Amino acid sequence: MNINNRITDAYKNIRSDIYKTPLIYSPELSERTNAKIFLKMENQQKTGSFKIRGVLNKIHNLGEVNQDNILVAASTGNHAAAFCYAAEKFGFKGILFLPESISKTKLNAIKHSDVEKILYGKNCVTTEKEAALFAQKFNRYLIHPYNDIDIIAGQGTTAIEIEEQLPEVEKIFVPVGGGGLIAGISGWFSENEKVSVIGCQPVNASEMADSVKEGNIVPPKTTDTIADATAGGIEEDSLTFDFCRKYVSDFTLITEEEIKKAIAFMVVHHHTLVEPGAALSVAAALKNSDLTNKTVVLVITGKKINPDLLTNIMSSYDSDY
């Protein structure tokens, strides 16, 4: 079954349990770029990010899940929130592996969940490996954050909505971490020559862009980024690497200052909270000089941002806008 058929089936599986998130026009971004810029507001999705799409599709495809099942996941935050939501919705027991570096904001978002939480590892690749070993050892189902065709198909349902909401779209900017979202979106549009999909990553966490350039998956970077949702590297033999290598048109790398300015921009002009990883697509559009007369979608992936970080950013950059 090709990826488009899988994405179509995924949408049938999950559409009654998710929001069809708004696609809104941005006059200010459009003016600054001489383009028609639209924002796909996945920060308004259930659990605050696109991640719920993949988790719900994976669990649907597992078949009957009940209280005797124990499912395992690993996450830096948004996948964790989706996993906890699904555990409550479907009534299964969960064990969630979290990197020791998880932000307090994202940890607080799941603190009331009954899912067992285990802090392990300095980065998400290490955490994901431990979760996979645990699931294999104890014969549990693993709900991977990105390296799973059901997860990719679920995230790809975002592309169905974009196509329905804006058939004339020409460019789509997508934040990239492990690559599940961009794999699904680029896979969906892979046969449409009119649409190019551009990956957006921090300079300090550019593993997918670097891997595509090198032709093999590179190790996790050791530099820090405020865009924690996109940091930590890519699992060896990840399906998402192959999707990105085949279907992603280009990558744009974003500095830490550009991320902060994009967060401030969204607060000032759209009165909207976005987490640093979600701001990557906005930052990419603001620095891109090749959008004139194009119809562009920026995927806004999540909203969980540390309040202290937000305060610091707004005190430094709100006057810029």
GROMACS .gro file of C-alpha atoms in nm:
model
  321
    1MET     CA    1   0.000   0.000   0.000
    2ASN     CA    2   0.147   0.340  -0.096
    3ILE     CA    3   0.172   0.623   0.152
    4ASN     CA    4  -0.122   0.820   0.010
    5ASN     CA    5  -0.354   0.523   0.060
    6ARG     CA    6  -0.224   0.484   0.415
    7ILE     CA    7  -0.282   0.853   0.486
    8THR     CA    8  -0.633   0.834   0.342
    9ASP     CA    9  -0.709   0.534   0.564
   10ALA     CA   10  -0.557   0.711   0.863
   11TYR     CA   11  -0.790   1.007   0.815
   12LYS     CA   12  -1.087   0.774   0.812
   13ASN     CA   13  -0.958   0.622   1.136
   14ILE     CA   14  -0.906   0.945   1.329
   15ARG     CA   15  -1.109   1.228   1.178
   16SER     CA   16  -1.392   1.197   1.432
   17ASP     CA   17  -1.142   1.221   1.721
   18ILE     CA   18  -0.934   1.521   1.608
   19TYR     CA   19  -0.995   1.883   1.519
   20LYS     CA   20  -0.975   1.996   1.160
   21THR     CA   21  -0.749   2.282   1.256
   22PRO     CA   22  -0.791   2.628   1.102
   23LEU     CA   23  -0.588   2.753   0.810
   24ILE     CA   24  -0.564   3.129   0.857
   25TYR     CA   25  -0.430   3.405   0.636
   26SER     CA   26  -0.144   3.617   0.771
   27PRO     CA   27  -0.159   3.972   0.630
   28GLU     CA   28   0.163   4.078   0.802
   29LEU     CA   29   0.369   3.779   0.686
   30SER     CA   30   0.222   3.813   0.338
   31GLU     CA   31   0.322   4.178   0.320
   32ARG     CA   32   0.675   4.109   0.445
   33THR     CA   33   0.736   3.825   0.197
   34ASN     CA   34   0.535   3.951  -0.103
   35ALA     CA   35   0.352   3.620  -0.093
   36LYS     CA   36   0.020   3.479   0.023
   37ILE     CA   37   0.104   3.324   0.360
   38PHE     CA   38  -0.133   3.094   0.548
   39LEU     CA   39  -0.085   2.933   0.888
   40LYS     CA   40  -0.196   2.574   0.956
   41MET     CA   41  -0.277   2.601   1.325
   42GLU     CA   42  -0.187   2.260   1.465
   43ASN     CA   43  -0.110   2.437   1.791
   44GLN     CA   44  -0.490   2.438   1.829
   45GLN     CA   45  -0.512   2.060   1.786
   46LYS     CA   46  -0.617   1.834   2.073
   47THR     CA   47  -0.330   1.804   2.326
   48GLY     CA   48  -0.176   2.118   2.175
   49SER     CA   49   0.007   1.970   1.876
   50PHE     CA   50  -0.020   1.754   1.563
   51LYS     CA   51   0.113   1.450   1.750
   52ILE     CA   52  -0.232   1.321   1.843
   53ARG     CA   53  -0.295   1.235   1.477
   54GLY     CA   54  -0.021   0.973   1.463
   55VAL     CA   55  -0.087   0.826   1.807
   56LEU     CA   56  -0.458   0.777   1.743
   57ASN     CA   57  -0.392   0.615   1.406
   58LYS     CA   58  -0.134   0.377   1.552
   59ILE     CA   59  -0.362   0.269   1.833
   60HIS     CA   60  -0.653   0.224   1.594
   61ASN     CA   61  -0.439  -0.006   1.381
   62LEU     CA   62  -0.333  -0.214   1.681
   63GLY     CA   63  -0.689  -0.342   1.706
   64GLU     CA   64  -0.861  -0.387   2.038
   65VAL     CA   65  -0.677  -0.214   2.321
   66ASN     CA   66  -0.802  -0.268   2.674
   67GLN     CA   67  -0.700  -0.233   3.036
   68ASP     CA   68  -0.487  -0.548   3.020
   69ASN     CA   69  -0.262  -0.394   2.755
   70ILE     CA   70   0.045  -0.195   2.850
   71LEU     CA   71   0.174   0.036   2.578
   72VAL     CA   72   0.516   0.203   2.580
   73ALA     CA   73   0.624   0.538   2.437
   74ALA     CA   74   0.918   0.778   2.445
   75SER     CA   75   0.897   1.152   2.394
   76THR     CA   76   1.034   1.499   2.457
   77GLY     CA   77   0.684   1.629   2.531
   78ASN     CA   78   0.416   1.657   2.261
   79HIS     CA   79   0.411   1.288   2.173
   80ALA     CA   80   0.394   1.222   2.547
   81ALA     CA   81   0.085   1.442   2.583
   82ALA     CA   82  -0.082   1.263   2.293
   83PHE     CA   83   0.008   0.924   2.439
   84CYS     CA   84  -0.137   1.018   2.779
   85TYR     CA   85  -0.455   1.146   2.615
   86ALA     CA   86  -0.494   0.821   2.423
   87ALA     CA   87  -0.435   0.614   2.737
   88GLU     CA   88  -0.722   0.791   2.910
   89LYS     CA   89  -0.947   0.773   2.602
   90PHE     CA   90  -0.893   0.403   2.530
   91GLY     CA   91  -0.837   0.283   2.886
   92PHE     CA   92  -0.497   0.119   2.849
   93LYS     CA   93  -0.203   0.128   3.088
   94GLY     CA   94   0.100   0.318   2.967
   95ILE     CA   95   0.469   0.350   3.043
   96LEU     CA   96   0.629   0.668   2.915
   97PHE     CA   97   1.003   0.722   2.881
   98LEU     CA   98   1.109   1.086   2.893
   99PRO     CA   99   1.455   1.237   2.840
  100GLU     CA  100   1.608   1.395   3.146
  101SER     CA  101   1.619   1.722   2.952
  102ILE     CA  102   1.239   1.747   2.907
  103SER     CA  103   1.113   2.099   2.968
  104LYS     CA  104   0.917   2.171   3.285
  105THR     CA  105   0.633   2.310   3.076
  106LYS     CA  106   0.588   1.985   2.886
  107LEU     CA  107   0.633   1.775   3.198
  108ASN     CA  108   0.366   1.979   3.376
  109ALA     CA  109   0.129   1.919   3.084
  110ILE     CA  110   0.121   1.546   3.163
  111LYS     CA  111   0.172   1.544   3.539
  112HIS     CA  112  -0.191   1.451   3.612
  113SER     CA  113  -0.188   1.148   3.381
  114ASP     CA  114  -0.187   0.801   3.539
  115VAL     CA  115   0.068   0.685   3.282
  116GLU     CA  116   0.390   0.571   3.452
  117LYS     CA  117   0.676   0.809   3.373
  118ILE     CA  118   1.045   0.714   3.360
  119LEU     CA  119   1.318   0.974   3.307
  120TYR     CA  120   1.604   0.824   3.110
  121GLY     CA  121   1.879   0.953   2.880
  122LYS     CA  122   2.036   1.281   2.785
  123ASN     CA  123   1.867   1.304   2.442
  124CYS     CA  124   1.561   1.163   2.272
  125VAL     CA  125   1.752   0.903   2.066
  126THR     CA  126   1.889   0.746   2.384
  127THR     CA  127   1.544   0.760   2.544
  128GLU     CA  128   1.378   0.605   2.239
  129LYS     CA  129   1.630   0.319   2.232
  130GLU     CA  130   1.563   0.240   2.598
  131ALA     CA  131   1.187   0.243   2.542
  132ALA     CA  132   1.224   0.009   2.244
  133LEU     CA  133   1.444  -0.232   2.443
  134PHE     CA  134   1.195  -0.227   2.730
  135ALA     CA  135   0.902  -0.296   2.498
  136GLN     CA  136   1.088  -0.582   2.330
  137LYS     CA  137   1.202  -0.735   2.660
  138PHE     CA  138   0.856  -0.734   2.816
  139ASN     CA  139   0.657  -0.794   2.495
  140ARG     CA  140   0.479  -0.457   2.498
  141TYR     CA  141   0.349  -0.248   2.211
  142LEU     CA  142   0.576   0.047   2.131
  143ILE     CA  143   0.414   0.370   2.015
  144HIS     CA  144   0.710   0.537   1.846
  145PRO     CA  145   0.708   0.917   1.803
  146TYR     CA  146   0.805   0.907   1.434
  147ASN     CA  147   0.972   0.584   1.309
  148ASP     CA  148   0.651   0.396   1.229
  149ILE     CA  149   0.448   0.399   0.909
  150ASP     CA  150   0.120   0.427   1.103
  151ILE     CA  151   0.253   0.732   1.289
  152ILE     CA  152   0.376   0.889   0.963
  153ALA     CA  153   0.039   0.826   0.798
  154GLY     CA  154  -0.143   0.980   1.092
  155GLN     CA  155   0.072   1.293   1.083
  156GLY     CA  156   0.023   1.303   0.707
  157THR     CA  157  -0.349   1.364   0.753
  158THR     CA  158  -0.246   1.728   0.809
  159ALA     CA  159  -0.168   1.736   0.436
  160ILE     CA  160  -0.518   1.621   0.343
  161GLU     CA  161  -0.663   1.916   0.531
  162ILE     CA  162  -0.416   2.162   0.377
  163GLU     CA  163  -0.506   2.042   0.030
  164GLU     CA  164  -0.878   2.071   0.104
  165GLN     CA  165  -0.843   2.415   0.263
  166LEU     CA  166  -0.602   2.562   0.006
  167PRO     CA  167  -0.592   2.366  -0.322
  168GLU     CA  168  -0.366   2.630  -0.480
  169VAL     CA  169  -0.085   2.582  -0.225
  170GLU     CA  170   0.265   2.590  -0.378
  171LYS     CA  171   0.505   2.573  -0.083
  172ILE     CA  172   0.470   2.420   0.263
  173PHE     CA  173   0.717   2.491   0.544
  174VAL     CA  174   0.729   2.218   0.809
  175PRO     CA  175   0.930   2.205   1.136
  176VAL     CA  176   1.142   1.889   1.153
  177GLY     CA  177   1.267   1.682   1.445
  178GLY     CA  178   1.243   1.308   1.397
  179GLY     CA  179   1.059   1.376   1.073
  180GLY     CA  180   0.721   1.206   1.114
  181LEU     CA  181   0.519   1.512   1.017
  182ILE     CA  182   0.725   1.616   0.718
  183ALA     CA  183   0.746   1.253   0.601
  184GLY     CA  184   0.367   1.234   0.594
  185ILE     CA  185   0.314   1.575   0.435
  186SER     CA  186   0.587   1.535   0.172
  187GLY     CA  187   0.469   1.182   0.100
  188TRP     CA  188   0.115   1.302   0.038
  189PHE     CA  189   0.230   1.573  -0.206
  190SER     CA  190   0.505   1.363  -0.366
  191GLU     CA  191   0.311   1.319  -0.690
  192ASN     CA  192   0.208   1.685  -0.711
  193GLU     CA  193   0.484   1.870  -0.894
  194LYS     CA  194   0.323   2.207  -0.814
  195VAL     CA  195   0.387   2.169  -0.440
  196SER     CA  196   0.727   2.179  -0.272
  197VAL     CA  197   0.777   2.088   0.094
  198ILE     CA  198   1.058   2.259   0.286
  199GLY     CA  199   1.194   2.131   0.616
  200CYS     CA  200   1.276   2.380   0.892
  201GLN     CA  201   1.533   2.297   1.158
  202PRO     CA  202   1.745   2.483   1.413
  203VAL     CA  203   2.107   2.535   1.320
  204ASN     CA  204   2.183   2.373   1.656
  205ALA     CA  205   1.972   2.063   1.582
  206SER     CA  206   1.999   2.009   1.208
  207GLU     CA  207   2.038   1.631   1.209
  208MET     CA  208   1.779   1.556   0.938
  209ALA     CA  209   1.909   1.824   0.702
  210ASP     CA  210   2.266   1.707   0.766
  211SER     CA  211   2.169   1.343   0.717
  212VAL     CA  212   2.005   1.412   0.382
  213LYS     CA  213   2.310   1.609   0.275
  214GLU     CA  214   2.551   1.336   0.388
  215GLY     CA  215   2.341   1.048   0.254
  216ASN     CA  216   2.326   0.870   0.589
  217ILE     CA  217   2.189   0.937   0.936
  218VAL     CA  218   2.429   1.148   1.139
  219PRO     CA  219   2.471   1.133   1.521
  220PRO     CA  220   2.279   1.371   1.750
  221LYS     CA  221   2.431   1.715   1.791
  222THR     CA  222   2.560   1.828   2.127
  223THR     CA  223   2.466   2.195   2.084
  224ASP     CA  224   2.163   2.328   2.271
  225THR     CA  225   1.850   2.477   2.119
  226ILE     CA  226   1.538   2.626   2.270
  227ALA     CA  227   1.344   2.427   2.007
  228ASP     CA  228   1.345   2.114   2.223
  229ALA     CA  229   1.064   1.946   2.024
  230THR     CA  230   1.295   1.923   1.722
  231ALA     CA  231   1.616   1.832   1.906
  232GLY     CA  232   1.785   1.504   1.988
  233GLY     CA  233   1.860   1.337   1.657
  234ILE     CA  234   1.715   1.058   1.446
  235GLU     CA  235   1.697   0.687   1.520
  236GLU     CA  236   1.916   0.461   1.305
  237ASP     CA  237   1.732   0.313   1.005
  238SER     CA  238   1.445   0.561   1.050
  239LEU     CA  239   1.177   0.549   0.783
  240THR     CA  240   1.152   0.926   0.798
  241PHE     CA  241   1.505   0.970   0.663
  242ASP     CA  242   1.408   0.789   0.342
  243PHE     CA  243   1.095   1.004   0.304
  244CYS     CA  244   1.294   1.323   0.354
  245ARG     CA  245   1.565   1.215   0.113
  246LYS     CA  246   1.308   1.135  -0.157
  247TYR     CA  247   1.037   1.394  -0.113
  248VAL     CA  248   1.154   1.702   0.078
  249SER     CA  249   1.253   1.978  -0.164
  250ASP     CA  250   1.492   2.167   0.062
  251PHE     CA  251   1.581   2.256   0.421
  252THR     CA  252   1.607   2.596   0.587
  253LEU     CA  253   1.819   2.624   0.901
  254ILE     CA  254   1.718   2.872   1.172
  255THR     CA  255   1.933   3.042   1.436
  256GLU     CA  256   1.827   3.070   1.799
  257GLU     CA  257   1.773   3.445   1.761
  258GLU     CA  258   1.553   3.389   1.454
  259ILE     CA  259   1.342   3.140   1.652
  260LYS     CA  260   1.291   3.393   1.932
  261LYS     CA  261   1.196   3.668   1.689
  262ALA     CA  262   0.941   3.438   1.523
  263ILE     CA  263   0.782   3.359   1.860
  264ALA     CA  264   0.752   3.732   1.932
  265PHE     CA  265   0.611   3.790   1.585
  266MET     CA  266   0.332   3.538   1.643
  267VAL     CA  267   0.240   3.691   1.978
  268VAL     CA  268   0.236   4.048   1.846
  269HIS     CA  269   0.061   3.991   1.514
  270HIS     CA  270  -0.151   3.682   1.575
  271HIS     CA  271  -0.193   3.691   1.955
  272THR     CA  272  -0.094   3.327   1.946
  273LEU     CA  273   0.143   3.122   2.161
  274VAL     CA  274   0.380   2.897   1.971
  275GLU     CA  275   0.655   2.683   2.112
  276PRO     CA  276   1.006   2.730   1.975
  277GLY     CA  277   0.986   2.427   1.745
  278ALA     CA  278   0.660   2.555   1.598
  279ALA     CA  279   0.814   2.894   1.530
  280LEU     CA  280   1.066   2.742   1.288
  281SER     CA  281   0.829   2.762   0.992
  282VAL     CA  282   0.752   3.129   1.066
  283ALA     CA  283   1.122   3.209   1.097
  284ALA     CA  284   1.192   3.028   0.770
  285ALA     CA  285   0.935   3.237   0.585
  286LEU     CA  286   1.067   3.561   0.735
  287LYS     CA  287   1.420   3.487   0.611
  288ASN     CA  288   1.324   3.337   0.273
  289SER     CA  289   1.371   3.575  -0.019
  290ASP     CA  290   1.218   3.346  -0.280
  291LEU     CA  291   0.847   3.355  -0.195
  292THR     CA  292   0.730   3.642  -0.416
  293ASN     CA  293   0.379   3.574  -0.552
  294LYS     CA  294   0.380   3.222  -0.405
  295THR     CA  295   0.094   3.068  -0.207
  296VAL     CA  296   0.255   2.934   0.108
  297VAL     CA  297   0.149   2.734   0.414
  298LEU     CA  298   0.344   2.742   0.739
  299VAL     CA  299   0.265   2.451   0.970
  300ILE     CA  300   0.243   2.572   1.330
  301THR     CA  301   0.308   2.252   1.519
  302GLY     CA  302   0.260   2.322   1.890
  303LYS     CA  303   0.202   2.578   2.166
  304LYS     CA  304   0.377   2.460   2.484
  305ILE     CA  305   0.633   2.725   2.574
  306ASN     CA  306   0.805   2.788   2.904
  307PRO     CA  307   0.651   3.104   3.057
  308ASP     CA  308   0.990   3.239   3.169
  309LEU     CA  309   1.133   3.190   2.821
  310LEU     CA  310   0.832   3.366   2.669
  311THR     CA  311   0.871   3.658   2.908
  312ASN     CA  312   1.238   3.693   2.820
  313ILE     CA  313   1.167   3.677   2.448
  314MET     CA  314   0.891   3.937   2.459
  315SER     CA  315   1.098   4.176   2.668
  316SER     CA  316   1.377   4.150   2.412
  317TYR     CA  317   1.196   4.138   2.078
  318ASP     CA  318   0.838   4.268   2.097
  319SER     CA  319   0.953   4.620   2.004
  320ASP     CA  320   1.097   4.478   1.680
  321TYR     CA  321   0.741   4.428   1.556
   0.00000   0.00000   0.00000
